[in-house]
XYZ file of C-alpha atoms in Angstrom:
257
model
C 92.911 60.615 83.611
C 93.247 60.940 79.863
C 95.315 63.714 78.278
C 92.104 65.185 76.812
C 90.668 65.395 80.327
C 93.861 67.036 81.607
C 93.763 69.623 78.810
C 90.120 70.403 79.593
C 90.942 70.829 83.289
C 93.825 73.166 82.451
C 91.579 75.251 80.192
C 89.102 75.956 82.996
C 91.586 76.077 85.889
C 92.083 79.753 86.834
C 95.430 79.038 88.495
C 96.747 77.312 85.367
C 95.610 80.241 83.225
C 97.243 82.719 85.602
C 100.518 80.770 85.546
C 100.372 80.667 81.761
C 100.776 84.450 81.802
C 104.015 84.178 83.777
C 107.592 83.623 82.648
C 110.132 81.671 84.700
C 113.839 81.554 83.850
C 115.779 78.569 85.214
C 119.589 78.723 85.364
C 121.522 75.512 86.100
C 124.574 73.922 84.525
C 123.112 70.424 85.078
C 121.060 69.422 82.055
C 119.069 66.916 84.113
C 117.886 69.661 86.503
C 116.986 71.975 83.644
C 115.006 69.252 81.923
C 113.206 67.864 84.986
C 112.375 71.137 86.728
C 111.660 72.963 83.486
C 109.226 70.284 82.287
C 107.469 70.193 85.675
C 106.937 73.954 85.805
C 105.783 73.943 82.189
C 103.257 71.201 82.952
C 101.930 73.358 85.812
C 101.255 76.193 83.374
C 104.348 78.392 83.468
C 106.300 79.592 80.459
C 109.849 78.404 81.102
C 113.219 79.280 79.604
C 116.154 77.088 80.715
C 119.710 78.475 80.646
C 122.976 76.604 81.191
C 124.745 79.568 82.800
C 124.366 83.157 83.973
C 125.649 84.581 80.694
C 122.867 82.807 78.803
C 120.252 84.291 81.145
C 121.538 87.826 80.613
C 121.306 87.256 76.866
C 117.762 85.926 77.161
C 116.421 88.868 79.150
C 117.940 91.334 76.683
C 116.486 89.736 73.531
C 113.043 90.297 71.922
C 110.170 88.947 73.983
C 109.175 86.181 71.538
C 112.429 84.275 72.141
C 112.094 80.562 72.942
C 108.323 80.660 72.702
C 107.042 77.903 70.438
C 103.450 79.193 70.690
C 104.557 82.615 69.373
C 102.861 84.305 72.326
C 104.939 87.245 73.568
C 106.776 86.680 76.837
C 106.742 89.411 79.494
C 109.415 92.069 79.189
C 111.068 90.659 82.329
C 110.937 87.222 83.973
C 108.435 86.923 86.809
C 110.898 84.749 88.757
C 114.517 83.690 88.244
C 115.682 80.340 89.659
C 119.440 79.850 89.759
C 121.895 77.259 90.992
C 124.677 78.679 93.166
C 127.595 76.500 92.089
C 128.176 76.943 88.343
C 131.267 77.363 86.134
C 132.124 80.945 85.236
C 129.643 83.380 86.767
C 127.990 81.477 89.614
C 124.618 82.069 91.237
C 125.989 84.638 93.682
C 127.548 86.634 90.839
C 124.232 86.518 89.007
C 122.314 87.579 92.123
C 124.568 90.588 92.697
C 124.223 91.603 89.056
C 120.416 91.325 89.140
C 120.091 93.331 92.367
C 122.437 95.983 90.991
C 120.611 96.306 87.670
C 117.864 98.950 87.619
C 115.829 96.922 85.115
C 116.061 93.564 86.909
C 116.399 94.503 90.585
C 112.748 93.789 91.483
C 112.624 90.334 89.887
C 112.284 87.645 92.627
C 115.221 85.247 92.661
C 115.369 81.739 94.147
C 118.775 80.135 94.753
C 119.402 76.384 94.530
C 122.317 74.808 96.398
C 123.649 71.251 96.467
C 124.745 71.521 100.100
C 122.893 72.917 103.119
C 125.750 75.355 103.790
C 124.742 78.032 106.279
C 127.286 80.548 104.944
C 125.881 80.173 101.421
C 122.428 81.050 102.733
C 123.694 84.010 104.748
C 125.654 85.368 101.772
C 122.654 84.851 99.499
C 120.167 86.592 101.764
C 122.638 89.435 102.342
C 122.916 89.861 98.562
C 119.129 89.941 98.119
C 117.975 86.360 97.500
C 114.250 85.851 98.064
C 114.310 82.125 98.829
C 116.684 79.153 99.133
C 116.189 75.504 98.224
C 118.620 72.686 98.930
C 119.024 69.938 96.316
C 117.432 67.480 96.088
C 114.120 69.290 96.580
C 110.459 68.526 96.019
C 109.291 70.252 92.805
C 105.973 70.994 94.518
C 107.817 73.054 97.125
C 109.516 75.055 94.386
C 106.141 75.555 92.696
C 104.618 76.845 95.938
C 107.544 79.244 96.405
C 107.159 80.607 92.859
C 103.399 81.040 93.240
C 103.914 82.870 96.541
C 106.618 85.184 95.201
C 104.452 86.196 92.235
C 101.429 86.891 94.453
C 103.570 88.951 96.849
C 105.061 90.948 93.983
C 101.569 91.665 92.608
C 100.421 92.893 96.012
C 103.431 95.175 96.375
C 103.000 96.525 92.851
C 99.297 97.137 93.458
C 100.058 99.025 96.644
C 102.606 101.188 94.856
C 100.133 101.906 92.050
C 97.511 102.994 94.588
C 99.986 105.399 96.211
C 100.749 106.876 92.790
C 97.021 107.338 92.120
C 96.549 109.118 95.471
C 99.499 111.413 94.766
C 98.144 112.241 91.308
C 94.689 112.924 92.740
C 96.101 115.316 95.359
C 98.052 117.079 92.627
C 94.854 117.424 90.571
C 93.090 118.976 93.564
C 95.864 121.538 93.992
C 95.701 122.430 90.288
C 91.911 122.848 90.404
C 92.160 125.222 93.360
C 94.697 127.379 91.503
C 92.401 127.959 88.523
C 91.195 131.557 88.320
C 87.938 130.791 86.565
C 84.682 132.757 86.617
C 83.017 132.356 89.995
C 79.752 130.769 88.909
C 77.915 128.916 91.658
C 75.404 126.219 90.740
C 72.339 125.642 92.857
C 72.287 122.347 94.735
C 69.742 120.596 96.942
C 72.472 118.643 98.746
C 72.616 119.381 102.457
C 75.857 118.726 104.290
C 76.154 118.514 108.063
C 78.729 120.737 109.810
C 81.016 117.729 110.224
C 80.736 116.816 106.539
C 81.475 120.439 105.568
C 84.550 120.483 107.783
C 85.870 117.238 106.266
C 85.166 118.620 102.773
C 87.221 121.715 103.628
C 90.130 119.513 104.634
C 89.828 117.529 101.388
C 89.937 120.769 99.406
C 93.140 121.666 101.238
C 94.664 118.461 99.850
C 94.745 116.596 103.148
C 94.534 112.790 103.231
C 92.127 110.814 105.407
C 94.705 110.065 108.095
C 95.698 113.729 108.293
C 92.039 114.781 108.598
C 91.494 112.209 111.376
C 94.430 113.644 113.334
C 93.216 117.227 112.814
C 89.708 116.390 114.028
C 90.775 113.966 116.733
C 88.560 111.133 115.472
C 89.291 107.699 114.041
C 90.519 107.039 110.528
C 87.556 104.697 109.998
C 85.123 107.500 110.883
C 86.727 109.787 108.290
C 86.453 107.039 105.680
C 82.766 106.702 106.545
C 82.200 110.460 106.165
C 84.008 110.396 102.821
C 81.695 107.649 101.608
C 78.708 109.767 102.720
C 80.071 112.727 100.757
C 80.619 110.626 97.616
C 77.075 109.244 97.866
C 75.343 112.562 98.498
C 77.264 114.473 95.816
C 77.205 111.612 93.286
C 80.990 111.694 92.912
C 83.508 108.866 93.077
C 86.908 110.517 93.587
C 88.390 113.311 95.671
C 89.042 115.314 92.508
C 85.379 115.114 91.472
C 84.346 116.020 95.018
C 86.496 119.173 94.984
C 85.077 120.177 91.583
C 81.563 119.729 92.985
C 82.389 121.800 96.067
C 83.731 124.643 93.925
C 80.758 124.611 91.556
C 78.193 124.644 94.350
C 79.968 127.190 96.523
C 80.576 124.841 99.428
C 84.195 126.008 99.396
C 85.735 129.169 98.004
C 88.451 129.212 95.386
C 91.889 129.581 96.951
């Protein structure tokens, strides 16, 4: 294929575009490894910064985000993945790993260790110190690419899950604040009819209980509670628990605590 064809493919390839948003830092004292692996990852879409030792990496992650970026596009605040050789002069890969896992800013960055020998003790020490993956040299660059892709996807999933938990906590806090408000007790007329079961679930929601807690209280399945919640959202034309509580207060379906 021609280079023009390759560029066109990269422009429309969602995976290439997603990788182009990610920053990989490669640490290895062998220039040949830095050049070969760095060029390969770059060709696959990743932004890559190559460092000759651990000290250089620590400098890179502490400098402004436009460093080493010829396209002048800002790099992420932190690398998405760090790849480091174990055996290096000065601070080696294990020293770097311990520093990263002990640093509040860097501790969640996935780290892949490269080793020249399939030494079991190296692997054990690395995993004990918090390494995410191991690769023995020589390795297939495609395997490294697959590992990086997987680590980034897993980190996104974990981050998304944490964000959802934060949203739930904030929503429950909002509900508690709404119920503490000593506003004028004005009840709006509504044509919405709720079944006894729906009313009971709504009461639990207004108490700040989560779906799983409501399911336990009522002795029914979590899935059934989720279904009732969807019915409540649909009938009341709301989309969140906070909006649902506001609706219940306005229409008199629950009393102010």
